[in-house]
mmCIF file of C-alpha atoms in Angstrom:
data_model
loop_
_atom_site.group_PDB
_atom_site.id
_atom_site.type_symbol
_atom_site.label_atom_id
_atom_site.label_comp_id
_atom_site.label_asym_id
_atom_site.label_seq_id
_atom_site.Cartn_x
_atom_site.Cartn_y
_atom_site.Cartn_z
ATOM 1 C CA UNK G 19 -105.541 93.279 60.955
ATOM 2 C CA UNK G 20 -108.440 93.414 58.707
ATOM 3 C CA UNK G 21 -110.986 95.042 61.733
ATOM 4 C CA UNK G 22 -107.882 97.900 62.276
ATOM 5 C CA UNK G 23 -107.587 98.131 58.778
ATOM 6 C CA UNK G 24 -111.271 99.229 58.903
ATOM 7 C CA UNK G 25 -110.858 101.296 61.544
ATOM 8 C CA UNK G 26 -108.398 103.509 60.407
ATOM 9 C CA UNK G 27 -110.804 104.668 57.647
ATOM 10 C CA UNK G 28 -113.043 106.393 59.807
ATOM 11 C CA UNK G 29 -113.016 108.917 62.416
ATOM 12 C CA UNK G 30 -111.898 108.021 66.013
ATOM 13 C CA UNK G 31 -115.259 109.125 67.222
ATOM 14 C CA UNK G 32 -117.321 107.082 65.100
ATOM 15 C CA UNK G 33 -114.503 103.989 66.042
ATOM 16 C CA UNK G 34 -115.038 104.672 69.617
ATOM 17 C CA UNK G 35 -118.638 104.480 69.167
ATOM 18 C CA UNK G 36 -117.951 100.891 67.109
ATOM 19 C CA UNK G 37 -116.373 99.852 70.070
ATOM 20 C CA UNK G 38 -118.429 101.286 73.265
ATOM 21 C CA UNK G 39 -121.328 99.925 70.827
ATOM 22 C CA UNK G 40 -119.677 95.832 70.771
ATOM 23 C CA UNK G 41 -118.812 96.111 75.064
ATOM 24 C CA UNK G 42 -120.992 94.445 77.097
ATOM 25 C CA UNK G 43 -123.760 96.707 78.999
ATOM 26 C CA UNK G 44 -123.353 97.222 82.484
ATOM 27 C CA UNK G 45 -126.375 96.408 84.589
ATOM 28 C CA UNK G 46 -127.959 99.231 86.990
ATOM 29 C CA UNK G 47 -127.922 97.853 90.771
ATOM 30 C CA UNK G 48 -125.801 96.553 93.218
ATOM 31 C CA UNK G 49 -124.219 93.158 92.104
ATOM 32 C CA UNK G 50 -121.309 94.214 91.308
ATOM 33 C CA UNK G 51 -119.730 90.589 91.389
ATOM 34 C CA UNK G 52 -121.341 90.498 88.198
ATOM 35 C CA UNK G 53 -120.185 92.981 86.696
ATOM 36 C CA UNK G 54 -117.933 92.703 83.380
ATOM 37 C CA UNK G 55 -116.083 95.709 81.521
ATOM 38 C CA UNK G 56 -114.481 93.895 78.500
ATOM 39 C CA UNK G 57 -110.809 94.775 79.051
ATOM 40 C CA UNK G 58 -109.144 94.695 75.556
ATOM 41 C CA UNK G 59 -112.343 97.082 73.808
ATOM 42 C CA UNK G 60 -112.042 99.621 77.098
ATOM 43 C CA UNK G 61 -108.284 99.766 76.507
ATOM 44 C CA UNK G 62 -109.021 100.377 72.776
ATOM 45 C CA UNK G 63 -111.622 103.023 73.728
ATOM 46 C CA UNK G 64 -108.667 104.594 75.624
ATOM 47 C CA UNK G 65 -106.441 104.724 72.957
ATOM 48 C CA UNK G 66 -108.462 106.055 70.316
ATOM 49 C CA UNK G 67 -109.361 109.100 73.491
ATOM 50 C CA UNK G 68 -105.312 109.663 73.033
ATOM 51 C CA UNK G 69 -106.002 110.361 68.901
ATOM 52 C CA UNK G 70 -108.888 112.641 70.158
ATOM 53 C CA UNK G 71 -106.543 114.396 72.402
ATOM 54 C CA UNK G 72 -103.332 114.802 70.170
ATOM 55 C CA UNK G 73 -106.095 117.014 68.085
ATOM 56 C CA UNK G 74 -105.509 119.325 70.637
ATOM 57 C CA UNK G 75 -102.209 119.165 70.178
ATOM 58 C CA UNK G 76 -99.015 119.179 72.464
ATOM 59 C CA UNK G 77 -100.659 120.826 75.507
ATOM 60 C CA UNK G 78 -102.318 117.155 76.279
ATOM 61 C CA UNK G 79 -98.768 115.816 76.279
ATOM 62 C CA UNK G 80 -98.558 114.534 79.997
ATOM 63 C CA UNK G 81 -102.557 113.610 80.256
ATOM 64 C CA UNK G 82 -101.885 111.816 76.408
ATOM 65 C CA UNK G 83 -98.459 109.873 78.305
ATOM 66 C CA UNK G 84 -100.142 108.972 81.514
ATOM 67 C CA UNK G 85 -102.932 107.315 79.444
ATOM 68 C CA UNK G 86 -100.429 105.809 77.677
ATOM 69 C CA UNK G 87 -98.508 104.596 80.172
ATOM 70 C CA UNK G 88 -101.818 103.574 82.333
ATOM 71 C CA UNK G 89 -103.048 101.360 79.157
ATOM 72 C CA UNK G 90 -99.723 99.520 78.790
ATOM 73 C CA UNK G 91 -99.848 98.894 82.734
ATOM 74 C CA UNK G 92 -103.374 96.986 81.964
ATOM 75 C CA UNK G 93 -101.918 95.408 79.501
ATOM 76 C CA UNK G 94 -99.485 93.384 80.737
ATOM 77 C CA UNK G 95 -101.475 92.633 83.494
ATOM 78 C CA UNK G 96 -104.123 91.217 81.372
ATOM 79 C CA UNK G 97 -101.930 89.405 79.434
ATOM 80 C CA UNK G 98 -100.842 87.606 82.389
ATOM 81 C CA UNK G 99 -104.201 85.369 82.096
ATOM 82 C CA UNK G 100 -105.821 86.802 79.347
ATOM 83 C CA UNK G 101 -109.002 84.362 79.841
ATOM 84 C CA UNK G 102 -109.609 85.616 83.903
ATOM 85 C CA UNK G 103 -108.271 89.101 83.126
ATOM 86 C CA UNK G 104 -110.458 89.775 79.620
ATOM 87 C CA UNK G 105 -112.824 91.406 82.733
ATOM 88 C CA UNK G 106 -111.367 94.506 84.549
ATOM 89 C CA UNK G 107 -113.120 93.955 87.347
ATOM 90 C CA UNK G 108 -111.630 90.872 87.978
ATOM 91 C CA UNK G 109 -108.094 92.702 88.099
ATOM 92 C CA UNK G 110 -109.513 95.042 90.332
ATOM 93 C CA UNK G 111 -110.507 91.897 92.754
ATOM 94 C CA UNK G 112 -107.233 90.685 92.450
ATOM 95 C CA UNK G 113 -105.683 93.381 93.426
ATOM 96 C CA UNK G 114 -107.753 94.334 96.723
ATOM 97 C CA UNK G 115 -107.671 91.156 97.704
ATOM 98 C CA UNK G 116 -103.885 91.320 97.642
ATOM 99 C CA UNK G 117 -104.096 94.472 99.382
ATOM 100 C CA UNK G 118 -102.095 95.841 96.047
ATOM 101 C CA UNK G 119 -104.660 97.902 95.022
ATOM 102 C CA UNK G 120 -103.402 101.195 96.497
ATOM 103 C CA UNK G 121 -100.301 100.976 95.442
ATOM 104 C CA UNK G 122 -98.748 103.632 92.984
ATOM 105 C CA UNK G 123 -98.276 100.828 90.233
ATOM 106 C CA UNK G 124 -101.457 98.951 90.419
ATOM 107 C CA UNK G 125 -103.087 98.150 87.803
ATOM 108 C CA UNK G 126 -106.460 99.192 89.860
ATOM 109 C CA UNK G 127 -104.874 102.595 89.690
ATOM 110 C CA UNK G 128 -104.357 102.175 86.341
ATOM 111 C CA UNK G 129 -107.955 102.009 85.697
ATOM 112 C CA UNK G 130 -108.777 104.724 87.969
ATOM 113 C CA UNK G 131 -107.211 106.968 85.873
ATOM 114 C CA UNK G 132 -108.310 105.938 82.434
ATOM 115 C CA UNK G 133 -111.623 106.331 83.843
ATOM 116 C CA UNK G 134 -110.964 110.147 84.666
ATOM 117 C CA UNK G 135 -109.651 110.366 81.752
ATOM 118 C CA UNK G 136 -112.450 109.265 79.988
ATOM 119 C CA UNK G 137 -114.164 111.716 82.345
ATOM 120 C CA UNK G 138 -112.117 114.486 81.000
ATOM 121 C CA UNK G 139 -112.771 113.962 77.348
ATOM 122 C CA UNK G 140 -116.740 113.040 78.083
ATOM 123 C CA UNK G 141 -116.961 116.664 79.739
ATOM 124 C CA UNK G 142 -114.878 118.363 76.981
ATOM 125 C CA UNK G 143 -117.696 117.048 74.382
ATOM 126 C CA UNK G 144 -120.952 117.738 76.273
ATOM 127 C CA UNK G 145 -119.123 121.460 76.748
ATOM 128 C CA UNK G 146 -118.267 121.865 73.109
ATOM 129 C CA UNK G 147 -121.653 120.091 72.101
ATOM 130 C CA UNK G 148 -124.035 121.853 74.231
ATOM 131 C CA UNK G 149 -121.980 125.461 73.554
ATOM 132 C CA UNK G 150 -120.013 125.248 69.899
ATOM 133 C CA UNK G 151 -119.219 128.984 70.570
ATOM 134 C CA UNK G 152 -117.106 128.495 73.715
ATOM 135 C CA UNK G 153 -113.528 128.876 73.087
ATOM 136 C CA UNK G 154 -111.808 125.533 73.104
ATOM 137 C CA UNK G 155 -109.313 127.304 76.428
ATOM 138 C CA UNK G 156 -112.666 127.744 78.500
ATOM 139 C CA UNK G 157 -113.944 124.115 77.458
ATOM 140 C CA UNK G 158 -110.500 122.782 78.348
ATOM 141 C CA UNK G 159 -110.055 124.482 81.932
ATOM 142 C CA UNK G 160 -113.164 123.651 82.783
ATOM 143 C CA UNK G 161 -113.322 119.876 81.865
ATOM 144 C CA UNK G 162 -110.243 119.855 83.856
ATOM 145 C CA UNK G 163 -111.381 121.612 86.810
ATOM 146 C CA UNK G 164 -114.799 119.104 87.357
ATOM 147 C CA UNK G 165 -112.562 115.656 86.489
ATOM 148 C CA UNK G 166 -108.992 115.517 86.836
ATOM 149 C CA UNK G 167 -108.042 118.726 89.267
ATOM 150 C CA UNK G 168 -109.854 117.174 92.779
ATOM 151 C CA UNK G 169 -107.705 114.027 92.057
ATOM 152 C CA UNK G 170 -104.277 115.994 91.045
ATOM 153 C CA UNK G 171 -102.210 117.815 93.930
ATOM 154 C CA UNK G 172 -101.049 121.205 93.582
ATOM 155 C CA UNK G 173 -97.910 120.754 91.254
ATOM 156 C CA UNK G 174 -99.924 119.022 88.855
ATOM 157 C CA UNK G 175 -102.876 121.249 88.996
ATOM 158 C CA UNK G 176 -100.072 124.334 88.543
ATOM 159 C CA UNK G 177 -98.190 122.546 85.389
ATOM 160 C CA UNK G 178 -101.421 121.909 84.298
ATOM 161 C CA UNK G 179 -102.188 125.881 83.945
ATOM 162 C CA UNK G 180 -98.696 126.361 82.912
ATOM 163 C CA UNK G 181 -98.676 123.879 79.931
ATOM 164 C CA UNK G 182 -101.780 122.400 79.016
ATOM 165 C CA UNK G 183 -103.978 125.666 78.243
ATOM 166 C CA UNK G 184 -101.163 127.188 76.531
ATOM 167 C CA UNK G 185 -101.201 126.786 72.160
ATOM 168 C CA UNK G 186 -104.741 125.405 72.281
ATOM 169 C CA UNK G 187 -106.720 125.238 69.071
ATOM 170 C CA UNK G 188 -109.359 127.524 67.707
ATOM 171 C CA UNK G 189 -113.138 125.726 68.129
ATOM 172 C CA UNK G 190 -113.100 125.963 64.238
ATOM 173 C CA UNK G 191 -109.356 123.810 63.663
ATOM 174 C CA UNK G 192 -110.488 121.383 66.745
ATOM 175 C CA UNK G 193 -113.957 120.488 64.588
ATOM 176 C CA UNK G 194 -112.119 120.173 61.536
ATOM 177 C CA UNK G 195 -109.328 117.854 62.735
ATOM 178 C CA UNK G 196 -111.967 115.710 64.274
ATOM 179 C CA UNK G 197 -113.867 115.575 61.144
ATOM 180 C CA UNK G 198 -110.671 114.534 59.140
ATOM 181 C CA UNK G 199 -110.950 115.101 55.040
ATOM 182 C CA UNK G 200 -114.225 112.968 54.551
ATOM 183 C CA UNK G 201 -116.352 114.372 57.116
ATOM 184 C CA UNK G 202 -119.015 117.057 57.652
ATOM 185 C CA UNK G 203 -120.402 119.226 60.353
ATOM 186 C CA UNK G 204 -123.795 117.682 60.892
ATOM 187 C CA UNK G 205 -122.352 114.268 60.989
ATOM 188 C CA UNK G 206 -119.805 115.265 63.286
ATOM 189 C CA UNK G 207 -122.448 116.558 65.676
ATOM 190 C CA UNK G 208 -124.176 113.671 65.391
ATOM 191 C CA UNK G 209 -121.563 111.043 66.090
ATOM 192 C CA UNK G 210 -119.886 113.458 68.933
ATOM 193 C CA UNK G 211 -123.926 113.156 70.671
ATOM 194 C CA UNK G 212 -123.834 109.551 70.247
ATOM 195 C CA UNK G 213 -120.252 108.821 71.449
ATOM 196 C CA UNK G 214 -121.582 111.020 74.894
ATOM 197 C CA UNK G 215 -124.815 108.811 74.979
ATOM 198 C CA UNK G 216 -122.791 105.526 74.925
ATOM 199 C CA UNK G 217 -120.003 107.096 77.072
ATOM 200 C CA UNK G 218 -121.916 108.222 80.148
ATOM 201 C CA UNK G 219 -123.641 105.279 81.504
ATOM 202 C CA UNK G 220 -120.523 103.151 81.128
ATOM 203 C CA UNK G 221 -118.634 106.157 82.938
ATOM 204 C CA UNK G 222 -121.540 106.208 85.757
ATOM 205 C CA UNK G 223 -120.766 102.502 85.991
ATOM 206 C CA UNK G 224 -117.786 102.350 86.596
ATOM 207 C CA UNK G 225 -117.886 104.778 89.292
ATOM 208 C CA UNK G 226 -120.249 102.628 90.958
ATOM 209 C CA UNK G 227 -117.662 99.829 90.734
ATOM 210 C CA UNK G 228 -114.412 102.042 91.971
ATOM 211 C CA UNK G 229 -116.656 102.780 95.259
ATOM 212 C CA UNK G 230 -117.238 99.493 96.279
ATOM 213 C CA UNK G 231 -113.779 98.564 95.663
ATOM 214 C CA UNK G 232 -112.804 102.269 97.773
ATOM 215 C CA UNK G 233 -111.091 103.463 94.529
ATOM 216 C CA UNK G 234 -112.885 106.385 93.779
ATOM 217 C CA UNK G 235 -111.328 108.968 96.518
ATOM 218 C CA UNK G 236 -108.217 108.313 95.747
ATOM 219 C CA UNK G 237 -105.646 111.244 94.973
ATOM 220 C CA UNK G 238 -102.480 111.331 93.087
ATOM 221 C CA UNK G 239 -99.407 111.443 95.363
#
């Protein structure tokens, strides 16, 4: 209670940074047996991405509710044997050896979409980092169209266009909602470039991992 308590006083990019900052480093090459994403600070990562989102404001609604939904799903499943399951990967080894891992309510799957998630929200920052000027509908469709669009089929991709770019914020209102009432500018920029530093080689990572495990092809149905 103490450590949330803490983390409510600052921003959710500078908490996401606390955690990505406490996980475990993935190491470059190919043993992936030994490979260990902390589930429990991921999922937290993944929640606080849902504050960053709501910033946005009710055109993330369904990507905000499948992350939702995708984090509970992990959840329980990690609560099963919290010891074996405080790894992902060992869920993910579970599961294929099961021949479960496929299946629309996997908790595999799960994880394969938090992680384009993650990919969505990485790409919206390095946009609105490297271009401040772009107009937050631009940075949005675009994010979309490199992370989450290949994956979704065409109903998804059309609701998407429909809802989701519809009502979103000004550049200026998105800063200052991420900033909250203590923050500035500067430090905002600063915390946004280390949040992308931190996020990136975990994202690359994981990638690595969904291939060997034939995860990372796999499509919404």
């Amino acid at each position: 209670m103490k450590r949330k308590r803490e983390l409510e006083k600052v921003s959710e990019i500078r908490s996401a940074i606390e955690e990505l900052s406490m996980m475990v480093k993935l190491k470059p090459g190919d043993n992936h047996d030994a490979a260990h994403i902390p589930t429990k600070p991921f999922l937290h990562v993944c929640n606080l991405v849902i504050q960053i989102l709501d910033k946005i404001g009710p055109t993330m609604a369904v990507l905000r509710q499948d992350i939702h939904q995708n984090i509970q799903r992990l959840e329980i499943f990690h609560e099963s044997d919290p010891s074996l399951y405080s790894n992902l990967v060992e869920i993910m080894k579970k599961e294929a050896s099961e021949g479960n891992a496929r299946k629309t309510t996997s908790s595999s799957k799960a994880f394969v979409w938090l992680t384009r998630s993650l990919d969505f929200t990485l790409a919206l920052l390095q946009k609105l980092s490297r271009d401040p000027e772009q107009s937050m509908e631009q940075a949005v469709e675009e994010s979309y169209n490199i992370t989450l669009k290949p994956w979704h089929g065409w109903i998804s991709s059309a609701a998407f266009k429909v809802v989701a770019l519809q009502l979103v914020p000004d550049n200026k209102t998105f800063t200052n909602l991420l900033m909250g009432k203590d923050g500035n500018n500067e430090t905002l920029k600063e915390e946004t470039q280390n949040l992308i530093t931190l996020l990136s080689p975990l994202l690359e990572e994981i990638h690595s991992i969904l291939r060997v495990y034939d995860m990372d092809r796999l499509k919404s149905t």
